[in-house]
mmCIF file of C-alpha atoms in Angstrom:
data_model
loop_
_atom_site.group_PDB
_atom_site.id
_atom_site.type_symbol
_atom_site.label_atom_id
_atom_site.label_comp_id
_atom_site.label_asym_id
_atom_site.label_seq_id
_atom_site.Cartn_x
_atom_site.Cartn_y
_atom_site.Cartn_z
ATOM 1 C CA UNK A 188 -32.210 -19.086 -28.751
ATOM 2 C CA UNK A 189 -30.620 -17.187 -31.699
ATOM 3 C CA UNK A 190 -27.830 -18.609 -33.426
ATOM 4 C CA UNK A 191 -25.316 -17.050 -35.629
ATOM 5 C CA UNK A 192 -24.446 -18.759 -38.924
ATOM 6 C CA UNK A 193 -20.625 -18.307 -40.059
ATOM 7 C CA UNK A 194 -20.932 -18.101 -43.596
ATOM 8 C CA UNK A 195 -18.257 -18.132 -46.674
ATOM 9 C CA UNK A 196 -18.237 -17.871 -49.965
ATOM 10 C CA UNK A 197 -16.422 -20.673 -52.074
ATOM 11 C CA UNK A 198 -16.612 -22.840 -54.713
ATOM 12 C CA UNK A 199 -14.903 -20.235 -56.881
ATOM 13 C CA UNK A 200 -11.766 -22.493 -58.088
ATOM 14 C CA UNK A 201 -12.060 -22.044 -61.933
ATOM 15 C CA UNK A 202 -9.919 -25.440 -64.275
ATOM 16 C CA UNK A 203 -6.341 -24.981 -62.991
ATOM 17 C CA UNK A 204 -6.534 -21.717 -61.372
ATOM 18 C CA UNK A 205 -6.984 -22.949 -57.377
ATOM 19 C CA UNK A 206 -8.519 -19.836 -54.883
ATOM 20 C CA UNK A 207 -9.232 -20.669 -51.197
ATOM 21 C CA UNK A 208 -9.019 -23.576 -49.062
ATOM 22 C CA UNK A 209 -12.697 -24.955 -49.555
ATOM 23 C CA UNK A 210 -12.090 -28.107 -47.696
ATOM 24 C CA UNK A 211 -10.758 -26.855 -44.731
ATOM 25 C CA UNK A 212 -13.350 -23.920 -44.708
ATOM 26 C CA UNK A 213 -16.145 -26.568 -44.412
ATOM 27 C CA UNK A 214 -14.982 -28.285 -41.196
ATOM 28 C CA UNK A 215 -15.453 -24.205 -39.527
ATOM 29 C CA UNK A 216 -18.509 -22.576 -41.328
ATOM 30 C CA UNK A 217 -22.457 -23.819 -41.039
ATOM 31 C CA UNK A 218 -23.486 -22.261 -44.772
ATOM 32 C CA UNK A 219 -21.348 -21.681 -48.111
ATOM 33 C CA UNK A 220 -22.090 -19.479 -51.058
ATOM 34 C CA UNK A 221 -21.062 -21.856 -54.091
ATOM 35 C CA UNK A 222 -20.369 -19.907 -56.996
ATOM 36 C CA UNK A 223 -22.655 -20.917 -60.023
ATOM 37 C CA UNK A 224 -20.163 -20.686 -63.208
ATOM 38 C CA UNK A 225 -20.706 -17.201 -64.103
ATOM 39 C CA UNK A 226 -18.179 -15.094 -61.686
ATOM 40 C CA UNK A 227 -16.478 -18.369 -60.743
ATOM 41 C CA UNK A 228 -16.564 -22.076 -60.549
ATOM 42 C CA UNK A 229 -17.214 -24.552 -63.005
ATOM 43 C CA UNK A 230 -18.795 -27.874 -63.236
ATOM 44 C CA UNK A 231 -16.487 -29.986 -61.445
ATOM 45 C CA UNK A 232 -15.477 -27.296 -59.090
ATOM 46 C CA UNK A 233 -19.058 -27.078 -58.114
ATOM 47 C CA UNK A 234 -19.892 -31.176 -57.879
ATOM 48 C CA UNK A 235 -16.788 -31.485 -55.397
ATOM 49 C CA UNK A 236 -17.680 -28.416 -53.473
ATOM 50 C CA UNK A 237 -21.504 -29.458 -53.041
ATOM 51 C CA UNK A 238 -19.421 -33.011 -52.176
ATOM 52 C CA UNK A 239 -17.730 -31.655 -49.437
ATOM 53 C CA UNK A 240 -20.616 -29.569 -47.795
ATOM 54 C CA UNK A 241 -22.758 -32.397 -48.102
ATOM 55 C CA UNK A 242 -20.001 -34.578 -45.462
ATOM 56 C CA UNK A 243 -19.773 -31.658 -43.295
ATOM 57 C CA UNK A 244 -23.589 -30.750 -42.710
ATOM 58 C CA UNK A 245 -22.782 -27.636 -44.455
ATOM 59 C CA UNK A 246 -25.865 -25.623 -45.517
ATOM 60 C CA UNK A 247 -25.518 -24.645 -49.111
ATOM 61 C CA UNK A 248 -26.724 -21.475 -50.652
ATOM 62 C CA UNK A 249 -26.377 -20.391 -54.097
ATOM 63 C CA UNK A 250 -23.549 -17.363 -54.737
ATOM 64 C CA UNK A 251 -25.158 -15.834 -58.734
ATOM 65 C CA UNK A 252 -23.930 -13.793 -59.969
ATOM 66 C CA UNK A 253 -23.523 -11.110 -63.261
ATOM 67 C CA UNK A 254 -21.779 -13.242 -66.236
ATOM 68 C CA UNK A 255 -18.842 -12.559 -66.154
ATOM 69 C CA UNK A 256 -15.572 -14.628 -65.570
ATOM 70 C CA UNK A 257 -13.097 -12.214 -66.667
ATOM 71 C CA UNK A 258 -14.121 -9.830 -63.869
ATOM 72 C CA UNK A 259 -14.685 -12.492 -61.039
ATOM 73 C CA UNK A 260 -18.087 -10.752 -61.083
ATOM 74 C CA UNK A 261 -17.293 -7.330 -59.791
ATOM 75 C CA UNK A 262 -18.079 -5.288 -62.788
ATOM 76 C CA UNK A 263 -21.691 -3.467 -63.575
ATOM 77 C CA UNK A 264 -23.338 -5.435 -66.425
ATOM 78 C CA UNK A 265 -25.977 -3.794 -68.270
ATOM 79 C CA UNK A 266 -28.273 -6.284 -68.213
ATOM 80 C CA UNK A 267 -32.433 -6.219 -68.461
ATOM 81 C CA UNK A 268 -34.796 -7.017 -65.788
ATOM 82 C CA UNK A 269 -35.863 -9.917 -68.109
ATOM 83 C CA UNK A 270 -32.133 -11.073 -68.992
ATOM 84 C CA UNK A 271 -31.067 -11.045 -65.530
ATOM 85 C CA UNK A 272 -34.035 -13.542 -64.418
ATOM 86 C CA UNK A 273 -33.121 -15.726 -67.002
ATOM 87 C CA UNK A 274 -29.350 -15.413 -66.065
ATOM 88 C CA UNK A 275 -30.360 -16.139 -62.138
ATOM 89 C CA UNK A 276 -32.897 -18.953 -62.799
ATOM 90 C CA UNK A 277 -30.144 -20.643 -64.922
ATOM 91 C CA UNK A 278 -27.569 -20.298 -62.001
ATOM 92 C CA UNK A 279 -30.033 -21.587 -59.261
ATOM 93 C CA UNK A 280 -31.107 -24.809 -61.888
ATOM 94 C CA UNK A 281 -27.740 -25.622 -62.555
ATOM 95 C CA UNK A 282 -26.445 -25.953 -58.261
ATOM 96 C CA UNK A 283 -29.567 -27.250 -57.043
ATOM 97 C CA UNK A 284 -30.003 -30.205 -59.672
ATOM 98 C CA UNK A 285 -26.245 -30.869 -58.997
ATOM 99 C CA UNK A 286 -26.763 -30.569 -55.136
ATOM 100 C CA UNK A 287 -29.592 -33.289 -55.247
ATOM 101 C CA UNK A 288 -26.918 -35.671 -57.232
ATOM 102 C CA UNK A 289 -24.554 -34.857 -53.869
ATOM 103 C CA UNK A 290 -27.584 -35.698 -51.211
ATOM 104 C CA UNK A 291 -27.707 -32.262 -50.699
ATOM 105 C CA UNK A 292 -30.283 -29.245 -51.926
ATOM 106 C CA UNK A 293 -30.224 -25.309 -52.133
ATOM 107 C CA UNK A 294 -31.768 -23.341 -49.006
ATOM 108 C CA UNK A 295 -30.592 -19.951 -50.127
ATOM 109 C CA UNK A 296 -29.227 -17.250 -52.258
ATOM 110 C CA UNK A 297 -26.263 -15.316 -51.802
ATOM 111 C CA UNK A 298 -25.844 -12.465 -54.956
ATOM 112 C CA UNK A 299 -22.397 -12.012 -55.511
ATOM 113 C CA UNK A 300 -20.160 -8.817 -55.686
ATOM 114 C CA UNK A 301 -21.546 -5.903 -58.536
ATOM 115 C CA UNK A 302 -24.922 -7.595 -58.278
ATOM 116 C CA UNK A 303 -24.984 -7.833 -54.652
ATOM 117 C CA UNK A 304 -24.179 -4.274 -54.613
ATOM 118 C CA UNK A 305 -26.419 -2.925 -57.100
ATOM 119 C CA UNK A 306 -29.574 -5.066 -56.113
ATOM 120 C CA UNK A 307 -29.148 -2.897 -52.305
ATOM 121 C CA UNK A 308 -30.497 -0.175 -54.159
ATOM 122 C CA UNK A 309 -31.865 -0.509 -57.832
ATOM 123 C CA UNK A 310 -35.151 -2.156 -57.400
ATOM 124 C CA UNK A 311 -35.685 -3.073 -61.125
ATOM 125 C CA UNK A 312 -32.560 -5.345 -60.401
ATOM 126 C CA UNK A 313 -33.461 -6.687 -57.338
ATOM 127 C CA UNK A 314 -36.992 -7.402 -58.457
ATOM 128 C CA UNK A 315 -35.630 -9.264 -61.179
ATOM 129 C CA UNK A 316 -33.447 -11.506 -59.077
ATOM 130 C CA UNK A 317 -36.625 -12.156 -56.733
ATOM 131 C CA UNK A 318 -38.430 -13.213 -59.732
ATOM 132 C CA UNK A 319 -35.658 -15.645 -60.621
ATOM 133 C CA UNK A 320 -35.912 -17.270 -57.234
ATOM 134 C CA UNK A 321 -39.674 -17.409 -57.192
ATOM 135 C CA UNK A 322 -39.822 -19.156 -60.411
ATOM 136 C CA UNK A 323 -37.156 -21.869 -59.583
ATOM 137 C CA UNK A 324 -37.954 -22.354 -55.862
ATOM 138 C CA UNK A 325 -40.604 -19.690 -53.532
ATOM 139 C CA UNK A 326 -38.833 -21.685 -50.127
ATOM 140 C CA UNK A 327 -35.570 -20.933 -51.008
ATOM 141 C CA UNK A 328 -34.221 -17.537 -48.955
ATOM 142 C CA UNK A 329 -32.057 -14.651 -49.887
ATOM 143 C CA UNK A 330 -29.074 -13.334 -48.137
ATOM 144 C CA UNK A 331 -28.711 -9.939 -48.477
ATOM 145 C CA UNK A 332 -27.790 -6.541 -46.578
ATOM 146 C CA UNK A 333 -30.306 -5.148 -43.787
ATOM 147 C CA UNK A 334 -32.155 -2.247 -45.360
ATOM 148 C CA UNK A 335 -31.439 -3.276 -48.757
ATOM 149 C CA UNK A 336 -34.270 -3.124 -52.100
ATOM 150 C CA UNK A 337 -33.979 -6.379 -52.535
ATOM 151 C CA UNK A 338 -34.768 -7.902 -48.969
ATOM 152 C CA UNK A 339 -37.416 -5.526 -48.879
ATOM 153 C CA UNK A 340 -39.084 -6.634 -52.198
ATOM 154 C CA UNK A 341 -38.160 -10.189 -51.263
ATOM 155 C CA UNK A 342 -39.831 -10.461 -47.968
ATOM 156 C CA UNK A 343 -43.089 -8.651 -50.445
ATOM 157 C CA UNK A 344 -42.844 -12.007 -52.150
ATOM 158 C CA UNK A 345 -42.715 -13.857 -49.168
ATOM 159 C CA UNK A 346 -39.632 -15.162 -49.477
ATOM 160 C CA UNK A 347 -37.290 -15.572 -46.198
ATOM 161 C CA UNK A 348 -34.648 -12.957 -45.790
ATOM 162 C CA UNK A 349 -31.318 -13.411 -44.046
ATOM 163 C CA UNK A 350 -29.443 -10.804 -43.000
ATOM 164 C CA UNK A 351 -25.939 -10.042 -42.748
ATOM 165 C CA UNK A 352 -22.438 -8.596 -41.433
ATOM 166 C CA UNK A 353 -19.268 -8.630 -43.059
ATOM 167 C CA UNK A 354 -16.510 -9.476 -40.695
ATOM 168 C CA UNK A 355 -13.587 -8.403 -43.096
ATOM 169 C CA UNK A 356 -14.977 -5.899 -44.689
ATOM 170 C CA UNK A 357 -15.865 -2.121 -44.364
ATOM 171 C CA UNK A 358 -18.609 -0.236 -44.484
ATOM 172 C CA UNK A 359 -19.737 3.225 -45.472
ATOM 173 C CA UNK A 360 -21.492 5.441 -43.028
ATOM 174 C CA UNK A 361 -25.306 4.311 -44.926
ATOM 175 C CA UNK A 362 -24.330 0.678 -44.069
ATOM 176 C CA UNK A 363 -23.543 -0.368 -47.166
ATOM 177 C CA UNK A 364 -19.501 -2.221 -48.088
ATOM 178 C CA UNK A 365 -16.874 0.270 -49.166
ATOM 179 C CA UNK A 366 -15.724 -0.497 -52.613
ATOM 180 C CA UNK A 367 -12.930 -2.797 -53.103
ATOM 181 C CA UNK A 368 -11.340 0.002 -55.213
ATOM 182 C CA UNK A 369 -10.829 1.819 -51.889
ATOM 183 C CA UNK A 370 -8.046 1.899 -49.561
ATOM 184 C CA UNK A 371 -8.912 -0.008 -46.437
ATOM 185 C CA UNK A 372 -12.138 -1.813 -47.943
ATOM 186 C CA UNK A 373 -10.747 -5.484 -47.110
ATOM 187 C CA UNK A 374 -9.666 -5.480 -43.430
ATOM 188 C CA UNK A 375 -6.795 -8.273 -43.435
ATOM 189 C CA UNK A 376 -5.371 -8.283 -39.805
ATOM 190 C CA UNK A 377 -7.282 -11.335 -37.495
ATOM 191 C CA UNK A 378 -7.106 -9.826 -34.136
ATOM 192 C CA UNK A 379 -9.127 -6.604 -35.789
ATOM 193 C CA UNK A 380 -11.326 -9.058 -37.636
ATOM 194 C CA UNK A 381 -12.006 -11.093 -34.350
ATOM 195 C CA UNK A 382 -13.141 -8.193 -32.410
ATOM 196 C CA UNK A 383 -15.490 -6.696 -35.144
ATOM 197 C CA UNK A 384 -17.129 -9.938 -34.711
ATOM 198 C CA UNK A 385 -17.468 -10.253 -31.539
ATOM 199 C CA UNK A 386 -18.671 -6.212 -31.486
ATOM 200 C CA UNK A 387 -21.433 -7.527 -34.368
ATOM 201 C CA UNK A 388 -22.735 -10.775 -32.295
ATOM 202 C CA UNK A 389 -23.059 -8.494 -29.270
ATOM 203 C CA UNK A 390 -24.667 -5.513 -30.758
ATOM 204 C CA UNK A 391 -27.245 -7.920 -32.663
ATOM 205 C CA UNK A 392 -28.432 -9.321 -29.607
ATOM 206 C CA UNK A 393 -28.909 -6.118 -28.006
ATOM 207 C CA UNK A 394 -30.634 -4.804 -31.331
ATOM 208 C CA UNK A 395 -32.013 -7.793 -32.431
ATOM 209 C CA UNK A 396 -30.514 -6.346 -35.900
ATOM 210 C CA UNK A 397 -30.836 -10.462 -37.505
ATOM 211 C CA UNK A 398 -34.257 -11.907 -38.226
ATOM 212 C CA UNK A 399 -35.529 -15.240 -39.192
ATOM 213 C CA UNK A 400 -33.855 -16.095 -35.939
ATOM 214 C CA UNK A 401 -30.934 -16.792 -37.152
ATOM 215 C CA UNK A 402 -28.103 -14.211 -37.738
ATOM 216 C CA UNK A 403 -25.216 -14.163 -40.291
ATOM 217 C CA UNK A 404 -21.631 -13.308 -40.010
ATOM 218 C CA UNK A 405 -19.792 -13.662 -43.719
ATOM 219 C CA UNK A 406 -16.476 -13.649 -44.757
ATOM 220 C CA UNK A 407 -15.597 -12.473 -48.364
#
């Protein structure tokens, strides 16, 4: 049987400033992307987050991202191959040793925004991010785009890859999301929204477009 994992990012609450509805989030999806502290989140954000998937049976994956706050993580940073391992590894450290305190752990890795973007096609990138994950945990699987450079250089490593559709989001005729700077990137109206995802669940069975036997359908 294949199953389809709803999937959200969250965790990305930052002091006083409050985005989403993480709690009630967790009673619908099976995985969440918890930001790390470098595009969102911090410390206490991330320990009541990791809290709350833990009650729910919520997988947890790891959302890392470029460091920066300011940007919520959607700007290029010009980072080396070297910097960004460190940058990744740090990330992944930080949520698994705090999911362990919750009686959780880490099963994947979600990249989020200019990095997820970037790592589709600039290998030097994505092979840094791959070496991040190797070096803190070789079980631990990415989520990533089908066709992208860095699911193709991750399943090199042997690492698991998960692949993924956005339900609210568009995409360009190569298959890869439309830029947020672009009119129409964010689709916003449910009943659209509900029958893209019904479209992807139905066309992935037919095309057996998910692997790992388990499919992915993300919102964000």
């Amino acid at each position: 049987m294949t199953n389809i994992d709803m999937n959200s990012d969250m965790g990305e609450s930052f002091g006083r400033w409050r985005l989403g509805d993480d709690e009630a989030l967790l009673t619908v999806v099976s995985s969440a992307n918890i930001a790390c502290g470098f595009h969102a989140g911090d410390p206490s954000v991330m320990r009541r987050t990791l809290a709350n998937a833990a009650a729910n049976g919520v997988a947890v994956g790891a959302h890392v991202a470029y460091r920066d706050l300011a940007g919520f993580g959607r700007r290029y940073v010009d980072e080396t191959p070297d910097e960004l391992t460190a940058d990744v590894m740090y990330q992944l450290a930080a949520l698994e040793g705090m999911a362990r305190a919750a009686g959780t752990h880490v099963s994947y890795v979600k990249p989020h925004g200019a990095l997820y973007n970037r790592i589709v096609a600039d290998e030097a990138q994505a092979g840094a991010v791959v070496e991040a994950i190797r070096g803190i945990d070789p079980e631990l699987g990415i989520l990533t785009l089908p066709g992208s450079a860095v699911g193709r250089i991750a399943e090199t490593a042997g690492l698991r890859v998960f692949h993924e559709a956005f339900a609210d989001r568009a995409y360009t005729p190569e298959g890869t999301l439309v830029s947020r700077r672009l009119p129409g990137a964010v689709i916003s109206d449910p009943a659209v929204v509900a029958e893209r995802v019904s479209r992807m669940v139905l066309e992935a069975f037919r095309c057996l477009w998910w692997v790992m036997v388990c499919g992915v359908v993300s919102v964000g």
